[in-house]
CSV table of C-alpha atoms in Angstrom, one decimal:
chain,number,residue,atom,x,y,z
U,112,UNK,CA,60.9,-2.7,148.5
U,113,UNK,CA,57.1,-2.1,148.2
U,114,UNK,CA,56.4,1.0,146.4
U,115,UNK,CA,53.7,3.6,148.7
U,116,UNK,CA,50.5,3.8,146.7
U,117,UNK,CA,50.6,7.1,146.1
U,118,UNK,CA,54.3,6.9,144.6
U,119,UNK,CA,52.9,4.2,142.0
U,120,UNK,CA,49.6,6.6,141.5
U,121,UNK,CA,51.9,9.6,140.8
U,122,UNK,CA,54.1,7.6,138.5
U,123,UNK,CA,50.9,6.6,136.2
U,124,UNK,CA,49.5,10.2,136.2
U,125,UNK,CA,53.6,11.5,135.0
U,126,UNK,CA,53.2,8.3,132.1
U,127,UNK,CA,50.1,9.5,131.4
U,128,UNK,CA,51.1,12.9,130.7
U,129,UNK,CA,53.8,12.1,129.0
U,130,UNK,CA,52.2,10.3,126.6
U,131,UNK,CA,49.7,12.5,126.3
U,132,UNK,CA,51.8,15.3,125.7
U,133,UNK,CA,54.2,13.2,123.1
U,134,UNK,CA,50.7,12.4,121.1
U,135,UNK,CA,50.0,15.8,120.3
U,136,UNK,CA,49.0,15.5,116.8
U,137,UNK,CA,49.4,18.3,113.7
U,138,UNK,CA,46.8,17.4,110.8
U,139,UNK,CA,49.0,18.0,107.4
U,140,UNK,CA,46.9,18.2,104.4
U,141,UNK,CA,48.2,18.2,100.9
U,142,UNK,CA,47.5,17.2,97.7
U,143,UNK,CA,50.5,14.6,96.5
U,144,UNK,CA,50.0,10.9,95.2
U,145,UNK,CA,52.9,8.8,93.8
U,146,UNK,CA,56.2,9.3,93.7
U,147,UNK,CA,56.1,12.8,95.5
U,148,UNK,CA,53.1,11.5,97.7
U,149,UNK,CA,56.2,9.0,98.8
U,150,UNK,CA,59.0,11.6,99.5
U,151,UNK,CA,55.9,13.8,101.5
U,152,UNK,CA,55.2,10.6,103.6
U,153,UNK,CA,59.2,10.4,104.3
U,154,UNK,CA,60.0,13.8,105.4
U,155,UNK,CA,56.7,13.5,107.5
U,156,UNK,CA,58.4,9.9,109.0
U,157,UNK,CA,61.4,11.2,109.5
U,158,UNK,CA,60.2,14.6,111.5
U,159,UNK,CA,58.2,12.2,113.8
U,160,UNK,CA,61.1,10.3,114.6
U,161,UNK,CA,63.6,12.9,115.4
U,162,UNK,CA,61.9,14.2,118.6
U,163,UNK,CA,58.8,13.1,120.6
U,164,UNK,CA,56.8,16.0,121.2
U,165,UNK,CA,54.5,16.1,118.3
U,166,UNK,CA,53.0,13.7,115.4
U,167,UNK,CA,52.5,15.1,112.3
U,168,UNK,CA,49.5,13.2,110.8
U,169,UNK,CA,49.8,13.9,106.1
U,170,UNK,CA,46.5,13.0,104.5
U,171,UNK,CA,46.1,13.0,100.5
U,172,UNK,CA,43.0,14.8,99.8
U,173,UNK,CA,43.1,14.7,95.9
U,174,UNK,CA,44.4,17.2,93.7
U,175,UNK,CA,46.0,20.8,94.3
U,176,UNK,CA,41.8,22.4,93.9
U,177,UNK,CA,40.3,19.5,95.6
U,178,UNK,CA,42.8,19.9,98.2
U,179,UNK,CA,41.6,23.5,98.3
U,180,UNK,CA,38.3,23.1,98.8
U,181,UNK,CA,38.5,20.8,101.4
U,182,UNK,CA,40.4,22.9,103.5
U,183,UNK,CA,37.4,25.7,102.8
U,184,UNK,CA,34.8,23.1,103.8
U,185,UNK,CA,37.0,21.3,106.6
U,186,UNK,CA,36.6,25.0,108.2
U,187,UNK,CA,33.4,25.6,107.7
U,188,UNK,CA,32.7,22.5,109.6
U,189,UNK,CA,35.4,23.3,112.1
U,190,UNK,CA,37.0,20.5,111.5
U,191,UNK,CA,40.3,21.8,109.7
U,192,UNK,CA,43.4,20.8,109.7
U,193,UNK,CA,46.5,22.5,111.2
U,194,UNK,CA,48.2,23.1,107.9
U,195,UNK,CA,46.5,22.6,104.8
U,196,UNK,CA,48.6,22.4,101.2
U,197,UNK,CA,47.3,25.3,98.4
U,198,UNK,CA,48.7,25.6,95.1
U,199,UNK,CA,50.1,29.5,94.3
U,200,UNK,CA,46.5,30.1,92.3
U,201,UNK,CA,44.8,29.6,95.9
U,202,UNK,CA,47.1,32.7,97.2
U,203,UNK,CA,45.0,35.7,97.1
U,204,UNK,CA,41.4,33.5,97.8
U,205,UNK,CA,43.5,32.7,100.9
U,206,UNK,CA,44.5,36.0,101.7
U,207,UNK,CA,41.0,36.9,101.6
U,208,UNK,CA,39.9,34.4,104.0
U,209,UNK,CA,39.9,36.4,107.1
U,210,UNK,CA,39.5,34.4,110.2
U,211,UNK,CA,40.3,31.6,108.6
U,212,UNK,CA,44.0,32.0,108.6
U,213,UNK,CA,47.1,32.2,111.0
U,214,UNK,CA,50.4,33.7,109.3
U,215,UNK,CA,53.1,31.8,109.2
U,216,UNK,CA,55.1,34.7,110.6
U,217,UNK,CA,53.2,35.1,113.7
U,218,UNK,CA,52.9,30.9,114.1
U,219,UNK,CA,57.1,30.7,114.1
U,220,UNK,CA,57.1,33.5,116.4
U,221,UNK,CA,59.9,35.6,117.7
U,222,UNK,CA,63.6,35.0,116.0
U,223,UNK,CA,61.7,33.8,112.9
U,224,UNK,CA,64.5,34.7,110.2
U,225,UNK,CA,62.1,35.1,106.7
U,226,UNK,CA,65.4,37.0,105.1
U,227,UNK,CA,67.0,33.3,104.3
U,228,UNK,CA,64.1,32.1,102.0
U,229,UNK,CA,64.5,33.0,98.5
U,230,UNK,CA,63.3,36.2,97.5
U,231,UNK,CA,62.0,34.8,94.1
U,232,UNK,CA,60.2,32.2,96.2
U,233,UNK,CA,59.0,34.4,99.3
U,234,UNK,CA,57.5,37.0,97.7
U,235,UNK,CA,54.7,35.3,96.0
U,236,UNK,CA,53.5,34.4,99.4
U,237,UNK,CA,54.1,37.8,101.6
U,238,UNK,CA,52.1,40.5,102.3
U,239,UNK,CA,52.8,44.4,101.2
U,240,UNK,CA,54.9,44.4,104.7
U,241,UNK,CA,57.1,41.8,103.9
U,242,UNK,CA,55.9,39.2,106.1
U,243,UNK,CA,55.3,36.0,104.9
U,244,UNK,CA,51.9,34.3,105.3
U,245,UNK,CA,52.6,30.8,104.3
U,246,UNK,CA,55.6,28.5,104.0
U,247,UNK,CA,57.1,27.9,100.6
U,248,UNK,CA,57.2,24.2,100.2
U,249,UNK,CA,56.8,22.8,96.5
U,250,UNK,CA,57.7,25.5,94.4
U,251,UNK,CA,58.8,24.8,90.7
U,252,UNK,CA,58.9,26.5,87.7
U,253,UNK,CA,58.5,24.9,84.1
U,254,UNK,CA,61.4,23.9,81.7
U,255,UNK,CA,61.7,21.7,78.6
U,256,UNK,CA,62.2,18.0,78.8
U,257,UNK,CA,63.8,16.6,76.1
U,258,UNK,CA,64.1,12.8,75.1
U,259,UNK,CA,67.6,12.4,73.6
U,260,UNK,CA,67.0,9.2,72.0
U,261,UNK,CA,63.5,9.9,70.2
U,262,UNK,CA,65.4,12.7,68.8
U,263,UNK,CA,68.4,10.7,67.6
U,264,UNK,CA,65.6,7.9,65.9
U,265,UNK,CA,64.5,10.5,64.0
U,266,UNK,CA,67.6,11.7,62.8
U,267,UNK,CA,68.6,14.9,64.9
U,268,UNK,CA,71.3,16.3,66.9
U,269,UNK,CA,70.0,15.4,70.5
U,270,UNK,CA,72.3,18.4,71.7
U,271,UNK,CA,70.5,20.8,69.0
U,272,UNK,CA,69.9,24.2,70.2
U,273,UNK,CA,66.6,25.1,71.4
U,274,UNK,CA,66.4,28.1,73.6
U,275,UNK,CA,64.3,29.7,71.3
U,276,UNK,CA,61.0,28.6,70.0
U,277,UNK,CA,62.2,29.6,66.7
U,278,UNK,CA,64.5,26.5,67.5
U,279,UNK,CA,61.9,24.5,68.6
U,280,UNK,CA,59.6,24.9,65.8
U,281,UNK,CA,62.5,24.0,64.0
U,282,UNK,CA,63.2,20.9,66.1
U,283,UNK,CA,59.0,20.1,65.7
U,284,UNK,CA,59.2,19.9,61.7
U,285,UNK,CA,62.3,17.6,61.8
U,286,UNK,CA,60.2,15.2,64.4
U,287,UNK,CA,57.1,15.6,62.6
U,288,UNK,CA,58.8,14.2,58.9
U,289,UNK,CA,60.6,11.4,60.6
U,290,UNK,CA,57.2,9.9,61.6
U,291,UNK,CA,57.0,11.0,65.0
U,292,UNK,CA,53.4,10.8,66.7
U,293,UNK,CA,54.1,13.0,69.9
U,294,UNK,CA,56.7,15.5,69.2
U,295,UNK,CA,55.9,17.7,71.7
U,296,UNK,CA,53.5,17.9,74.8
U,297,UNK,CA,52.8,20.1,77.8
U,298,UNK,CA,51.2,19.7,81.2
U,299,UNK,CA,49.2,22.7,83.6
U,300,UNK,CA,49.0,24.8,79.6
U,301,UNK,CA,48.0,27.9,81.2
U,302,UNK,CA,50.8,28.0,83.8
U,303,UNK,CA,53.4,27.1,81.0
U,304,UNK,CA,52.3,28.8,78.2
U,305,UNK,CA,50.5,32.3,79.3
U,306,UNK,CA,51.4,32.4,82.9
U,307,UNK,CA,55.4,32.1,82.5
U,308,UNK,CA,54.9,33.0,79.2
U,309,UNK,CA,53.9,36.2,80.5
U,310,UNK,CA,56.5,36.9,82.9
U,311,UNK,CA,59.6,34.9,80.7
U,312,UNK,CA,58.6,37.9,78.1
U,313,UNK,CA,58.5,40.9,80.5
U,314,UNK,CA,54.6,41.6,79.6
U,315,UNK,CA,51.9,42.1,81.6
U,316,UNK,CA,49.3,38.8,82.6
U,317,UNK,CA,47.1,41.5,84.4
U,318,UNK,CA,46.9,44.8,85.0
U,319,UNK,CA,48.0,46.2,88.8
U,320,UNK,CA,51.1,44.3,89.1
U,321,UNK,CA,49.4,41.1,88.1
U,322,UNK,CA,47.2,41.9,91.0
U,323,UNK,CA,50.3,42.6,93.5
U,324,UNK,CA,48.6,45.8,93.4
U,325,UNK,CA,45.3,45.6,94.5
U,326,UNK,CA,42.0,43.9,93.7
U,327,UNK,CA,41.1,46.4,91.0
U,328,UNK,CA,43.2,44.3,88.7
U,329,UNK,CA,42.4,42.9,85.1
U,330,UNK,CA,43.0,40.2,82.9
U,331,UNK,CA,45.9,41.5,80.4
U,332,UNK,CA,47.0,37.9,78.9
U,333,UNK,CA,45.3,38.8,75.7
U,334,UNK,CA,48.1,40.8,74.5
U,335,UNK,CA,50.3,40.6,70.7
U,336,UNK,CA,52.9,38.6,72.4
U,337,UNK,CA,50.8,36.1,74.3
U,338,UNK,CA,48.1,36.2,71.3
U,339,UNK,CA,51.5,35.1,68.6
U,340,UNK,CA,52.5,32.2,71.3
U,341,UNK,CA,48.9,30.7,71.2
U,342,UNK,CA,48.5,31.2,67.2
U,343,UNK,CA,52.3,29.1,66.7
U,344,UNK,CA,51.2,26.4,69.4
U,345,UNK,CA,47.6,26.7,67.6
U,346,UNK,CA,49.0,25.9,64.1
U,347,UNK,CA,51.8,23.0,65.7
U,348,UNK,CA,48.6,21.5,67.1
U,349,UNK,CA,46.5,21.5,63.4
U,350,UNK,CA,49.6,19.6,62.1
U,351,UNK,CA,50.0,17.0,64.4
U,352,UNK,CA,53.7,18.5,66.3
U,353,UNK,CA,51.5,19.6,69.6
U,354,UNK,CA,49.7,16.6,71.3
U,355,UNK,CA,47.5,17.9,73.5
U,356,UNK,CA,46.9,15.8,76.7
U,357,UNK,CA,44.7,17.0,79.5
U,358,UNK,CA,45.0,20.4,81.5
U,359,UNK,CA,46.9,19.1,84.2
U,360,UNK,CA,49.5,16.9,83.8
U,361,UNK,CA,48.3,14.3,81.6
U,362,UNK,CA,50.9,14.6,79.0
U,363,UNK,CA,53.8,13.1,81.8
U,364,UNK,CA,52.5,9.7,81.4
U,365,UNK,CA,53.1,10.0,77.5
U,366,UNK,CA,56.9,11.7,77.8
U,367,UNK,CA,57.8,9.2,80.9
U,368,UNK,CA,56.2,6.6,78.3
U,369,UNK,CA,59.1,7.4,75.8
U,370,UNK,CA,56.1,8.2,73.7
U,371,UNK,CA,56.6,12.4,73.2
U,372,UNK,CA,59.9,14.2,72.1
U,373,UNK,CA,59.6,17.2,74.1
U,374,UNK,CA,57.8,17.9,77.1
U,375,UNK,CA,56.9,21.3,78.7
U,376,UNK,CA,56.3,20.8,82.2
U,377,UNK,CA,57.5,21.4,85.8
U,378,UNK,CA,61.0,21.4,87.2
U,379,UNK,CA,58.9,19.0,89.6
U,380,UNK,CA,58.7,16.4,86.9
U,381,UNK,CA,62.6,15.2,87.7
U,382,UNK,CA,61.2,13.2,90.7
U,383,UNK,CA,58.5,11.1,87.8
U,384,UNK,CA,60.8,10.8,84.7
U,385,UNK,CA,64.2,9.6,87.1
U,386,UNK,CA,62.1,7.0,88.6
U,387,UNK,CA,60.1,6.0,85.1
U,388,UNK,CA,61.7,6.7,82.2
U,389,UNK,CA,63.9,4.2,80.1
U,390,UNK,CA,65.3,6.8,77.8
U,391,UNK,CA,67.8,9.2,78.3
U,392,UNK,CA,66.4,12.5,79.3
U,393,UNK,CA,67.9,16.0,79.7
U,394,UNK,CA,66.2,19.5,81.3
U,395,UNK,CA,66.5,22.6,79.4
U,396,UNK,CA,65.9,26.3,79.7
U,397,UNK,CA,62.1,27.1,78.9
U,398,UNK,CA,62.0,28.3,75.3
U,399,UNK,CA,61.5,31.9,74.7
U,400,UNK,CA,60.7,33.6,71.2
U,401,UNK,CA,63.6,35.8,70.0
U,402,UNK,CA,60.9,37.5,68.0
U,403,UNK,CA,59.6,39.1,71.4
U,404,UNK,CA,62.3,39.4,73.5
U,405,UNK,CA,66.0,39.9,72.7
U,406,UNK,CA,66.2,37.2,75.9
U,407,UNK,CA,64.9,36.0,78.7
U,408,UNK,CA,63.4,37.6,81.7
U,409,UNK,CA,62.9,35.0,84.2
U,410,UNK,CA,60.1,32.5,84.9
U,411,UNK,CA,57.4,32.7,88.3
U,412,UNK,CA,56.8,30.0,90.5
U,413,UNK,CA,54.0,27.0,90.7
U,414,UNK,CA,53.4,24.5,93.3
U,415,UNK,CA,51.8,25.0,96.7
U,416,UNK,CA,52.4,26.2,100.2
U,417,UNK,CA,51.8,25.6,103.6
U,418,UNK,CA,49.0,27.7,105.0
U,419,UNK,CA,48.4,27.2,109.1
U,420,UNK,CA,44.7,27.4,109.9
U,421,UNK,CA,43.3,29.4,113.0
U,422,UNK,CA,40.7,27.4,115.7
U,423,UNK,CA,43.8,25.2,117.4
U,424,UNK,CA,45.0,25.0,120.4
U,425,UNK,CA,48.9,26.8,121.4
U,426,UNK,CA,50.5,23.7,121.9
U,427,UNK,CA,49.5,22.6,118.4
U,428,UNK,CA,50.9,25.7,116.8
U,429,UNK,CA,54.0,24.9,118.6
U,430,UNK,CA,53.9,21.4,116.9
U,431,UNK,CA,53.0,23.4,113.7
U,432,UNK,CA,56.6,25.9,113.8
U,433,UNK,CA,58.4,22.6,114.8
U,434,UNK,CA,57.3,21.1,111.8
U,435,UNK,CA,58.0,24.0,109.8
U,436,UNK,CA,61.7,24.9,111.1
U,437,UNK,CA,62.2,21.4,110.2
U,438,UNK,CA,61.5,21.4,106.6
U,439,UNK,CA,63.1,24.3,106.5
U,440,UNK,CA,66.5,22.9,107.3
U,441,UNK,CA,69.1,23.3,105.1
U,442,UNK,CA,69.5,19.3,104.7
U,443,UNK,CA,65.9,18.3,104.4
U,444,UNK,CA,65.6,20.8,101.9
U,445,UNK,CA,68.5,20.0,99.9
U,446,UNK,CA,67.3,16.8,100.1
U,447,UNK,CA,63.9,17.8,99.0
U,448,UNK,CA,64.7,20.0,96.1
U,449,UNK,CA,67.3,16.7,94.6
U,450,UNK,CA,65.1,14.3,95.2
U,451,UNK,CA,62.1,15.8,93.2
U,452,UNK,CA,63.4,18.8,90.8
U,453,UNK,CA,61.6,21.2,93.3
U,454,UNK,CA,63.1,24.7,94.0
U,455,UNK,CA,65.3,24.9,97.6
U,456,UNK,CA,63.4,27.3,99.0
U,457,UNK,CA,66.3,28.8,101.0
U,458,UNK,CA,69.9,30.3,99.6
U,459,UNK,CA,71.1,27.9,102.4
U,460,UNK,CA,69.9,24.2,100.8
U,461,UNK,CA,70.7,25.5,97.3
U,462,UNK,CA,74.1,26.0,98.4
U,463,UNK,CA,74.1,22.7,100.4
U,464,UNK,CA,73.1,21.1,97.1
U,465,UNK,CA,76.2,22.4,95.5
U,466,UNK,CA,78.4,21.7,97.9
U,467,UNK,CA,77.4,17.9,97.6
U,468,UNK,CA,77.8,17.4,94.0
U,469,UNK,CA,74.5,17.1,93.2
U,470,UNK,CA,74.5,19.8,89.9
U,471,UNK,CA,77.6,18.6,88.9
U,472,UNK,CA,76.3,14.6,88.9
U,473,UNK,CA,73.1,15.6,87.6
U,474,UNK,CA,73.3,18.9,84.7
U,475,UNK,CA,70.7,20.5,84.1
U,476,UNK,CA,68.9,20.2,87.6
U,477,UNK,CA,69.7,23.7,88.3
U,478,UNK,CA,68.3,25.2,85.5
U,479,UNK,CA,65.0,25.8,87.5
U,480,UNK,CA,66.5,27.5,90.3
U,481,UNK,CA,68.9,29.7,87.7
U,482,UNK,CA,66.0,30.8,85.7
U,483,UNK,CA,64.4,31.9,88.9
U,484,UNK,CA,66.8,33.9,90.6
U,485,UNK,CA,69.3,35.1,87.4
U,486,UNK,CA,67.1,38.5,87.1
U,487,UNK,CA,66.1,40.9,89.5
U,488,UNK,CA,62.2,40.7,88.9
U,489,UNK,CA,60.2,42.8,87.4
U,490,UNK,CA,56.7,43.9,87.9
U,491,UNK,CA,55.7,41.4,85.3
U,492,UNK,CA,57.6,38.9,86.6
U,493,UNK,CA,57.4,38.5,90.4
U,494,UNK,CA,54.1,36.4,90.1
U,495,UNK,CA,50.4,36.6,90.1
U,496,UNK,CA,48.0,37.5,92.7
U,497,UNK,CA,44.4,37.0,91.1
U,498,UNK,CA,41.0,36.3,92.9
U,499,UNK,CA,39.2,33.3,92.1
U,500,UNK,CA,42.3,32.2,89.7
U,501,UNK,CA,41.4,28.1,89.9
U,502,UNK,CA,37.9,28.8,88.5
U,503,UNK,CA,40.1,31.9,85.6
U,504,UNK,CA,42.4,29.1,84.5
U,505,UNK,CA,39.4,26.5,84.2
U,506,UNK,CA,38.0,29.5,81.9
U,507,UNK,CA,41.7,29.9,80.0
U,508,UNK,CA,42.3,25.8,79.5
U,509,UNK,CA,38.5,25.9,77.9
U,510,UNK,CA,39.7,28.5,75.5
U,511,UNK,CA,42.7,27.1,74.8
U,512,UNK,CA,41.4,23.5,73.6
U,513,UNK,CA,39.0,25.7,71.7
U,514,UNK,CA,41.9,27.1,70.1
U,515,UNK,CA,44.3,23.6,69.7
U,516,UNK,CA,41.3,22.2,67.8
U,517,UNK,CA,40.7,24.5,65.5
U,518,UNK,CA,37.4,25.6,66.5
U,519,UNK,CA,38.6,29.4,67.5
U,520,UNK,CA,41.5,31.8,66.8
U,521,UNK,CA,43.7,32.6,69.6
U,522,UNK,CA,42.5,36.2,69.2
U,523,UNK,CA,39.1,34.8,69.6
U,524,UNK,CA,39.9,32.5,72.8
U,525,UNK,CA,42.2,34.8,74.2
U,526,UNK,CA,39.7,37.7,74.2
U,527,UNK,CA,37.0,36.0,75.8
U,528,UNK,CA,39.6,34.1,78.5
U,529,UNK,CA,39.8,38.2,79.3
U,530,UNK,CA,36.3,39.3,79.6
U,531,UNK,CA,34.8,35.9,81.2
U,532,UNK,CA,38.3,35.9,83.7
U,533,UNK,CA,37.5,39.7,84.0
U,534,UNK,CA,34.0,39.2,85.3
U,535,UNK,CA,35.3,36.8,87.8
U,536,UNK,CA,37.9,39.4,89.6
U,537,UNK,CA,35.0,42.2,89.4
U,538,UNK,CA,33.0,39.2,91.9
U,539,UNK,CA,36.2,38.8,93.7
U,540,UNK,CA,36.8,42.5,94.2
U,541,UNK,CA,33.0,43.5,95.6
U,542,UNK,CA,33.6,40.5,98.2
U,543,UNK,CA,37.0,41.8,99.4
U,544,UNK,CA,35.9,45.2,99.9
């Protein structure tokens, strides 16, 4: 049977269309190399293959600020990406950016349920009426690390206590006598050790809510408590029990290494140390002094979300909340939060993740998400929202060395962290007005 010409012309056109309509690309932007630049890749790979409508493109564009600021000039340009990756410091600077931004409420449109994220998890990244701008995606919060068997050579209970850093400093002497060179490290210092140090102690970071508040906020992490945290750390770094590293995450190489004891770094860090290290390992509570606090509080969140940039076209977005639902599932999520140490960013996967054995076959891996959600948060502890907080923790990690060697008092370095970081939110506040 010979086809009519305008049968075979039609035919093309529908192909064509198809096609077209199947190659509708999302630009993902984020900041992950290695082993989580891997798992990012899969769920990306396994989104494309599960329907043919869209084709989410991920591109590494360096680390969490570099990430940042190419999404900033990307825009400028107008030539951003559909969802770009921001670390929780980047929150209020993105908040800020008016035009630049479409809420992830309004992007996922009608029927969008934002009640089954986790509160602890949501609230860092919704507005003051309770709809969320961005999508959770990597969020973690910082633990201990401890490596059983460089604490057995050295002649100590692997299963000593050490919720406290009472305890720890404890732990540090025993490591330091037995000849230890590393007995303790810590990645992303200011996050660990002021940030959550702040909120795991019930005191104040900043003033206003830790800028939930409003703009008008200042820098409060120059207080007794965080002042006698810095001083112990200070002194454990003049006697050789607190390596420092680098300000980001440096110091993971040495513990995945087998080089350092203990290890103060993200929940996140499960994904690096199961795939690298040749020594037993467990995850603890983060440490809290007994001297401040009779216990805990609970800790705040790190890692990035998923921000949707404005200048696209509908169908796009509509690739953008397909994407979106998706890692939102309860089994990619589950999947996610086991496969790297990450928080499941709804009640849902958490639950999943139980259900399947996972904590049971693997203790300790929900100690992040119990230290998250055990309290009711406080005003101190539901997170921070500070302008121009990448360029404030640059300022706070300069202190801090100055104060690891030697060269200032925490006092000293703390106090001008304040008025320096201060000087910055003052800038901040004058260009949000």
């Amino acid at each position: 049977m010979k086809l009519s010409t305008s049968f075979i012309a039609a035919t093309a056109m529908l192909g064509a269309t198809q096609a077209a309509y199947a190659q509708t690309e999302v630009q993902f932007w984020h900041a992950f190399t290695g082993r989580l630049g891997e798992l990012v890749a899969e769920q990306v790979d396994t989104f494309n293959a599960s329907q043919s409508d869209y084709t989410v493109v991920q591109t590494h564009k360096g680390n969490y600020s570099e990430t940042l600021n190419a999404g900033i000039a990307a825009f400028r340009a107008g030539e951003q990406p559909h969802i770009l990756m921001v670390f929780e410091v980047g929150t209020a600077t993105m908040m800020a950016a008016q035009g630049a931004v479409r809420p992830v409420y309004e992007v996922m449109g009608d029927g969008f349920d934002q009640s089954k994220y986790i509160g602890s998890v949501k609230g860092y990244y919704t507005s003051a009426d309770g709809n969320m701008l961005s999508l959770p995606f990597n969020s973690s919060t910082p633990v201990l690390w401890v490596n059983r068997d460089k604490l057995a050579e050295a002649g100590l209970d692997p299963d000593t206590p050490m919720e406290t850093w009472e305890q720890v400093g404890g732990v540090l002497d025993g490591l330091k006598a037995a000849g230890v060179d590393c007995p303790m490290t810590t990645a992303w210092q200011s996050w660990i050790h002021l940030e959550n140090f702040s909120a795991y102690h019930d005191t104040p970071f900043a003033t206003k809510e830790n800028g939930f508040a409003g703009t008008d906020t200042e820098l409060a992490l120059n207080g007794a408590a965080q002042v006698a945290h810095v001083s112990a750390m200070g002194q454990w770094a003049q006697d050789g029990k607190f390596i420092y590293a680098g300000r980001r995450n440096e110091g993971g190489a040495n513990f995945r290494a087998g080089e350092c004891a203990l290890f103060t770094e993200s929940s996140a860090g499960y994904a690096g140390i199961k795939a690298e290290a040749e020594f037993d390992f467990e995850v603890r509570p983060l440490p809290y002094w007994e001297a401040v606090a009779s216990e805990p509080q609970n800790t705040i969140i790190g890692g990035a979300s998923l921000w949707v940039m404005e200048g696209h076209e509908d169908a796009e977005y509509a690739g953008v909340a397909a994407f979106m639902d998706f890692l939102s599932s309860a089994e990619i999520q589950a999947k996610w939060h086991q496969d790297t140490g990450y928080l499941p960013i709804t009640a849902e996967a958490g639950e999943l993740t139980k259900q399947q054995g996972f904590y049971e076959a693997n203790p300790g891996t929900d100690i992040a998400v119990i230290q998250m959600t055990a309290k009711e948060p406080t005003e101190n502890s539901k997170g921070l929202r500070l302008g121009s907080f990448d360029q404030i923790r640059g300022i706070i990690d300069e202190e801090l060395e100055a104060v690891w060697s030697g060269d200032k008092s925490a006092q000293e370095a703390l106090d001008s962290a304040a008025e320096r970081g201060n000087a910055l939110l003052r800038r901040f506040e004058q260009a949000s007005r």
